[in-house]
Amino acid sequence: MEHWFTDIAQALVNWLMGLGLSAGWADFVLLIVQWLCIVMIVTINVIILIWLERKVSGFIQLRLGPNRLGPYGAFQTIADAIKLLTKEDIIPSRTDKWIFMTAPLFFIVVSVMLYAVIPMGDGMQVVDFNVGLLYFISIGSLSTICLLMAGWGSNNKWSMLGAMRAVAQMISYEIPLAISLLGVVMIAGSLRLSDIVVAQGNIWFVLLQPIAFITYFIAATAELNRGPFDMPEAEQELTAGAYTEYTGMRWALFFLAEYTNLVAVSALCATMFFGGWQGPGLPSWLWIIIKTYLIMLVFMWMKWTFPRIRMDHLMSFSWKILLPVSLANLVLTGFGLEFFKWMGWW
Amino acid sequence: MLQTDQYIINIGPQHPSTHGGLHVEALMDGENVVDAIVHLGYVHRSIEKIAESRTYPQFVPYASRLDYLASHLPTLGYCQAVEKMMGIEVPERAEYLRVIMAEFSRISSHLIFIGSMAIDLGATTGLIYCLRDRERIMDMFEMTSGQRMIASYMRIGGIAEDVPETFYAAARSFLDDLPQMIDEYNGLITGNEILQCRIKGVGTLSAEDAIAYGVTGPNLRACGIDYDIRKAEPYGIYDRFEFDVPLGTKGDSWNRYIVRLEEIKESARIIEQALDALPQGDIRTKVPRVLKPESGWEIYHRIESSKGELGYYIVADGGNKPYRLHVRAPSFINLMVLPIISRGGKLQDIIANIATLDPVLGESDR
Amino acid sequence: MDVFNLEAMLQELQQEMGEKLEIDEDAFFTYLKIDAQDLPALMETLRQRYGFNHLANLCAVDYEEEFELVYHLYSIPDNYKVAVKVRVSRNKAELPSIMDIYPTADWQEREAYDLMGISFQGHPNLVRILLPDDFAGHPLRKDFKKEG
Amino acid sequence: MYGKGLLKGLWITFKHSFEKKDLVVRYPEQMPHLQERFRGSLAFDFEKCIACGICIRNCPNNVLSMETAKDEDSKKKKLMQYTIDLQYCMFCNLCVEDCPTNSLYFTHDFELSQFHRDDIKRVYHRPPELDQQEAAQKTSDQDTQTAADDKKEKQLRAMINAINKNPQKVLARVLDGEEQVEVLAAVLMADEKKLARMAEMMITDKEKAKKVALAFVKKELKEREKGGDQ
């Protein structure tokens, strides 16, 4: 159980080298296989997630959610995907065509790139960067550009407003997000995600860094454009914000990307604060799945409970509350660490 | 200094949060609203013209369709206007049942208000809980009149049918559960800090402006003016009931919301008293089959609808059809202040303001 | 103002306005009938001196040769009521706007313009409100051709 | 504390998500619970209708219309066809309320959508059974009618005979004074029509007969007086 996936990978490399490939080429082929696996994981996850989101919202709202297609409506998402795939791809005449058409592609590519560094189990990491966290944050912030592309390219005022909101919001929340993670980095002493997981062998960082966890969680919600921070989409005000003009598969790609981001950010949350793949009994890859899904459920729960915050409150909340708090937490962590070292407890 | 152009953004008529076909043309400066122009008429059905070719009793179902969220109230106002003009007395029992139905309508309309405000502010789930509870009122309407929303239950000279036995139990159990429901709204919606930030101090309307612009109903009372037609000029048997008029202080969206929430409780009080005092007897007086008010008779009758002062101005010409029927629609006149309270706010405040002014477009466009 | 007295008010008004003002009554309202050009003055007096601050209803009635404009006034919170009636001829359906006295007349006058075709002099934005801008005719007039 | 309201809201939604989900009716499989008075579709019972037209006059939206034909024999309106154009129906109940024979009523059928506009219209043609029934009714009616007529005729003849035979005794039933009876007898004997009328009235309506008899006598007496004067 525990080493299924790593064993399979090892076997593949061995087999390729047995065929006469050099070690470098064998690794390259493995990388491609891993990418394909990630795409598969992402797709499966999104299918499950959309179903889950609808079920959760249904249950919260005293409804049953999808319940017609398959057991408990499990095939509903697949039917929806087929519907979206076969829909006409409308490109409005006044759009900036190339930007309009490529925005969803960029978005999905950026989202999938996030998975490169996430430790999906013991030794199950595509690339174990020594600056993995930095990579994650910087790639994650690229999605802002994709939303801006979508909003700008659509040549629609709603889309434009949504895109501008997205940019303002995501840039402002990136900072508290990064700073709140720095506390964890200080304790773990590494930007390498696998190191951070190992550092939580005895105690989860959520207990050492509760303030950082809260600020991270809030900032991550804003980063993901999920309720109550779904400003770029804000269906009550902006109809569908940056996605207003999109139809069919392009629109679906945006959703795919959003849910991909959701999984990635939740997985990072589990990695940084909840001990990553570590856990008793079950195999490591199962543990991270369980943790990630629990965190995602909380995201959904929040989305379906809270009203949307106002744009200016959102900005002032980020700059006036979240940023100072996360900075204070950083300073506190620093002092705490020094204190512990001075006392000789570390 | 950075200079940005102003631009126009069209909220509606097809838009997720415009309560029907409302079209607001907002002149924006970034996220700030410079001005808002309201365009109406997307639900215009020319009901006033229709009335001129329908007999007096035939207009009742059309009146139902004015404020379809509280359909007993516009029909009540219309029937009372005709009765007042003709000098028709309504039997006691019918009067009481009318009050019960009207107040249930008010509750159901306010529940929709709370729910739609929640959903307009992004809290989708709030709507569902309000609808769940409104459903019980709808069931009661179905029980009594046979229709859920557009009941056309009032008749000139009384009501259409007596209530069935099952109605009393349903009404009592609804009233018993009401405090619990309101607790839930308070927990989910009222108490939510994000929502409070969204509507507190937003869309403030001064008392002077409110009166000058003819704003009535909960929107006027939110400004702190104690003016409820049920108290000021009691119609029907409203002078027999004991109830308070909830008042706001600032006239902002938050006050408008709270006033309506409190009004639900007051309506429940009225219903309880009416149920206790409900006499037995006729539900409809004998009214001539063809109603012919004399030529030159005219009347302006107004009631406190869930949205405000709902008035009917009827001119008779001696025939069996009204010569002229004008509906003074509270939603129509309340919407006039939307630009005033939205100016200088944010885009999202327009949505909140529309939601808390609580217009129903069927009534405002007629 | 002291205790409001409708009789006293009517007498005062009658004295001031003289023959221009005609007072009529039925079971529900006291009607002040006046010519179009004196309307703003009367409205101003009613609002300022007698505290009729709530213009509840403004509407027009088509009486073949003439249009009658009816203004139902109430005072908040004292709740006194009076109605003002103005007749204008069909050929020249014009009268002064009272929007600067009662801002609430804004949309109601636009509605009367839209549906009845009465033009209010001095209204800053007298355009159709319920019907589309390119609509021909005024549907509430009795001579408007209708179906059904 | 800031955030308390948020947590409370979360708790409420959390509680509700584990509630039993029985609020939503799973419609096509499960029919909604309709109240007894629910107004679904308007339906019409042809046999009960007396073609009075109150429903049509009451309808605000010209939904209802009917075709009638004059029955040659009884001069009664006969309903041939009744149309309910449901697409304009407001379900306001005004027609049903005033129908004197309850031939219009609302059913609980609420699935009213159709593919074509024409299908929405409900046309009720006169069922042929109804005509057959009516015809049968009519013949039996006629039979009873003739029998009754025969009976009446016999009675009348008997009465006339009786008056002819014994005027004093029979006419005493309507008049008191002997003198008056004599005068009346004289009048009736003189005029056969009057005799037949009086006989008929005596069978059907004694009060009227009394009045008429008195009038006859007075008139006769007056004429006699006049005659005497001359």
Tab-separated table of N, CA and C in Angstrom, chain A residues 239-304:
chain	number	residue	atom	x	y	z
A	239	THR	N	-22.697	39.853	-12.984
A	239	THR	CA	-23.244	38.704	-13.720
A	239	THR	C	-22.301	37.488	-13.669
A	240	ALA	N	-21.160	37.521	-14.346
A	240	ALA	CA	-20.191	36.456	-14.100
A	240	ALA	C	-18.780	37.019	-14.146
A	241	GLY	N	-18.664	38.317	-13.983
A	241	GLY	CA	-17.350	38.945	-13.936
A	241	GLY	C	-16.519	38.638	-15.148
A	242	ALA	N	-15.294	38.206	-14.893
A	242	ALA	CA	-14.360	37.993	-15.987
A	242	ALA	C	-14.833	36.910	-16.945
A	243	TYR	N	-15.729	36.041	-16.490
A	243	TYR	CA	-16.135	34.921	-17.351
A	243	TYR	C	-17.420	35.213	-18.133
A	244	THR	N	-17.894	36.444	-18.055
A	244	THR	CA	-19.217	36.731	-18.624
A	244	THR	C	-19.359	36.291	-20.068
A	245	GLU	N	-18.328	36.550	-20.873
A	245	GLU	CA	-18.468	36.306	-22.304
A	245	GLU	C	-18.116	34.883	-22.720
A	246	TYR	N	-17.655	34.079	-21.771
A	246	TYR	CA	-17.178	32.753	-22.159
A	246	TYR	C	-18.300	31.744	-22.229
A	247	THR	N	-18.163	30.828	-23.154
A	247	THR	CA	-19.170	29.778	-23.287
A	247	THR	C	-18.471	28.444	-23.443
A	248	GLY	N	-19.267	27.410	-23.322
A	248	GLY	CA	-18.812	26.071	-23.663
A	248	GLY	C	-17.534	25.657	-22.963
A	249	MET	N	-16.623	25.104	-23.723
A	249	MET	CA	-15.437	24.498	-23.138
A	249	MET	C	-14.504	25.529	-22.534
A	250	ARG	N	-14.472	26.730	-23.147
A	250	ARG	CA	-13.571	27.742	-22.585
A	250	ARG	C	-14.022	28.122	-21.179
A	251	TRP	N	-15.302	28.241	-21.047
A	251	TRP	CA	-15.848	28.555	-19.729
A	251	TRP	C	-15.561	27.406	-18.768
A	252	ALA	N	-15.716	26.178	-19.288
A	252	ALA	CA	-15.471	25.014	-18.440
A	252	ALA	C	-14.022	24.966	-17.992
A	253	LEU	N	-13.114	25.401	-18.898
A	253	LEU	CA	-11.692	25.387	-18.536
A	253	LEU	C	-11.434	26.294	-17.352
A	254	PHE	N	-12.119	27.440	-17.322
A	254	PHE	CA	-11.943	28.329	-16.182
A	254	PHE	C	-12.340	27.620	-14.892
A	255	PHE	N	-13.427	26.900	-14.987
A	255	PHE	CA	-13.876	26.231	-13.767
A	255	PHE	C	-12.947	25.117	-13.378
A	256	LEU	N	-12.475	24.421	-14.410
A	256	LEU	CA	-11.490	23.373	-14.177
A	256	LEU	C	-10.290	23.974	-13.449
A	257	ALA	N	-9.838	25.121	-13.956
A	257	ALA	CA	-8.659	25.756	-13.373
A	257	ALA	C	-8.947	26.210	-11.942
A	258	GLU	N	-10.145	26.756	-11.722
A	258	GLU	CA	-10.457	27.226	-10.382
A	258	GLU	C	-10.440	26.085	-9.383
A	259	TYR	N	-11.033	24.957	-9.791
A	259	TYR	CA	-11.061	23.829	-8.859
A	259	TYR	C	-9.679	23.209	-8.723
A	260	THR	N	-8.902	23.256	-9.798
A	260	THR	CA	-7.527	22.763	-9.712
A	260	THR	C	-6.759	23.576	-8.675
A	261	ASN	N	-6.945	24.893	-8.759
A	261	ASN	CA	-6.312	25.768	-7.776
A	261	ASN	C	-6.772	25.432	-6.370
A	262	LEU	N	-8.062	25.174	-6.269
A	262	LEU	CA	-8.611	24.874	-4.952
A	262	LEU	C	-7.927	23.655	-4.355
A	263	VAL	N	-7.771	22.616	-5.175
A	263	VAL	CA	-7.123	21.404	-4.670
A	263	VAL	C	-5.690	21.722	-4.285
A	264	ALA	N	-5.001	22.462	-5.151
A	264	ALA	CA	-3.585	22.738	-4.900
A	264	ALA	C	-3.411	23.523	-3.607
A	265	VAL	N	-4.224	24.567	-3.449
A	265	VAL	CA	-4.064	25.414	-2.274
A	265	VAL	C	-4.431	24.650	-1.009
A	266	SER	N	-5.465	23.817	-1.111
A	266	SER	CA	-5.840	23.025	0.058
A	266	SER	C	-4.746	22.022	0.392
A	267	ALA	N	-4.160	21.436	-0.657
A	267	ALA	CA	-3.076	20.486	-0.425
A	267	ALA	C	-1.894	21.181	0.226
A	268	LEU	N	-1.629	22.425	-0.220
A	268	LEU	CA	-0.528	23.167	0.381
A	268	LEU	C	-0.848	23.462	1.846
A	269	CYS	N	-2.101	23.806	2.104
A	269	CYS	CA	-2.522	24.083	3.466
A	269	CYS	C	-2.288	22.853	4.336
A	270	ALA	N	-2.674	21.683	3.797
A	270	ALA	CA	-2.472	20.453	4.549
A	270	ALA	C	-0.998	20.209	4.774
A	271	THR	N	-0.202	20.497	3.749
A	271	THR	CA	1.234	20.272	3.854
A	271	THR	C	1.868	21.196	4.887
A	272	MET	N	1.473	22.451	4.841
A	272	MET	CA	2.129	23.443	5.685
A	272	MET	C	1.663	23.374	7.135
A	273	PHE	N	0.414	23.078	7.350
A	273	PHE	CA	-0.119	23.208	8.705
A	273	PHE	C	-0.604	21.909	9.328
A	274	PHE	N	-0.908	20.919	8.503
A	274	PHE	CA	-1.512	19.720	9.072
A	274	PHE	C	-0.656	18.476	8.858
A	275	GLY	N	0.651	18.663	8.809
A	275	GLY	CA	1.536	17.513	8.764
A	275	GLY	C	1.598	16.788	7.438
A	276	GLY	N	1.082	17.404	6.371
A	276	GLY	CA	1.208	16.814	5.039
A	276	GLY	C	0.740	15.382	4.982
A	277	TRP	N	1.590	14.515	4.390
A	277	TRP	CA	1.171	13.128	4.189
A	277	TRP	C	1.325	12.273	5.440
A	278	GLN	N	1.816	12.883	6.525
A	278	GLN	CA	2.056	12.063	7.712
A	278	GLN	C	0.753	11.707	8.415
A	279	GLY	N	0.697	10.509	8.892
A	279	GLY	CA	-0.480	10.089	9.634
A	279	GLY	C	-0.387	8.627	9.945
A	280	PRO	N	-1.030	8.195	10.992
A	280	PRO	CA	-0.899	6.790	11.422
A	280	PRO	C	-1.764	5.867	10.571
A	281	GLY	N	-1.304	4.664	10.432
A	281	GLY	CA	-2.152	3.621	9.846
A	281	GLY	C	-2.243	3.637	8.340
A	282	LEU	N	-2.909	4.620	7.806
A	282	LEU	CA	-3.181	4.642	6.379
A	282	LEU	C	-1.950	5.034	5.583
A	283	PRO	N	-1.913	4.658	4.290
A	283	PRO	CA	-0.778	5.072	3.459
A	283	PRO	C	-0.717	6.587	3.330
A	284	SER	N	0.472	7.089	3.049
A	284	SER	CA	0.700	8.536	3.081
A	284	SER	C	-0.146	9.273	2.052
A	285	TRP	N	-0.267	8.689	0.829
A	285	TRP	CA	-1.046	9.400	-0.204
A	285	TRP	C	-2.515	9.497	0.167
A	286	LEU	N	-3.000	8.539	0.954
A	286	LEU	CA	-4.387	8.611	1.369
A	286	LEU	C	-4.578	9.708	2.414
A	287	TRP	N	-3.555	9.825	3.267
A	287	TRP	CA	-3.655	10.853	4.304
A	287	TRP	C	-3.766	12.251	3.705
A	288	ILE	N	-2.957	12.520	2.715
A	288	ILE	CA	-3.004	13.877	2.147
A	288	ILE	C	-4.332	14.113	1.446
A	289	ILE	N	-4.861	13.033	0.833
A	289	ILE	CA	-6.170	13.206	0.183
A	289	ILE	C	-7.224	13.543	1.224
A	290	ILE	N	-7.201	12.799	2.339
A	290	ILE	CA	-8.211	13.039	3.376
A	290	ILE	C	-8.099	14.469	3.896
A	291	LYS	N	-6.886	14.879	4.191
A	291	LYS	CA	-6.698	16.220	4.753
A	291	LYS	C	-7.127	17.282	3.761
A	292	THR	N	-6.716	17.090	2.504
A	292	THR	CA	-7.061	18.081	1.492
A	292	THR	C	-8.565	18.217	1.351
A	293	TYR	N	-9.236	17.075	1.316
A	293	TYR	CA	-10.685	17.137	1.129
A	293	TYR	C	-11.387	17.773	2.322
A	294	LEU	N	-10.877	17.492	3.518
A	294	LEU	CA	-11.499	18.131	4.676
A	294	LEU	C	-11.350	19.648	4.588
A	295	ILE	N	-10.163	20.097	4.186
A	295	ILE	CA	-9.962	21.547	4.070
A	295	ILE	C	-10.863	22.118	2.992
A	296	MET	N	-11.008	21.373	1.879
A	296	MET	CA	-11.862	21.881	0.800
A	296	MET	C	-13.304	21.959	1.247
A	297	LEU	N	-13.716	21.010	2.072
A	297	LEU	CA	-15.086	21.054	2.574
A	297	LEU	C	-15.321	22.325	3.386
A	298	VAL	N	-14.282	22.712	4.152
A	298	VAL	CA	-14.429	23.950	4.919
A	298	VAL	C	-14.567	25.149	3.974
A	299	PHE	N	-13.765	25.135	2.904
A	299	PHE	CA	-13.880	26.217	1.909
A	299	PHE	C	-15.306	26.297	1.374
A	300	MET	N	-15.844	25.126	1.045
A	300	MET	CA	-17.200	25.097	0.478
A	300	MET	C	-18.220	25.565	1.502
A	301	TRP	N	-18.050	25.072	2.694
A	301	TRP	CA	-18.956	25.420	3.776
A	301	TRP	C	-19.010	26.936	3.943
A	302	MET	N	-17.844	27.556	3.922
A	302	MET	CA	-17.795	29.007	4.073
A	302	MET	C	-18.480	29.692	2.905
A	303	LYS	N	-18.187	29.193	1.706
A	303	LYS	CA	-18.757	29.850	0.529
A	303	LYS	C	-20.270	29.868	0.594
A	304	TRP	N	-20.855	28.783	1.045
A	304	TRP	CA	-22.319	28.685	1.009
A	304	TRP	C	-22.974	29.265	2.245
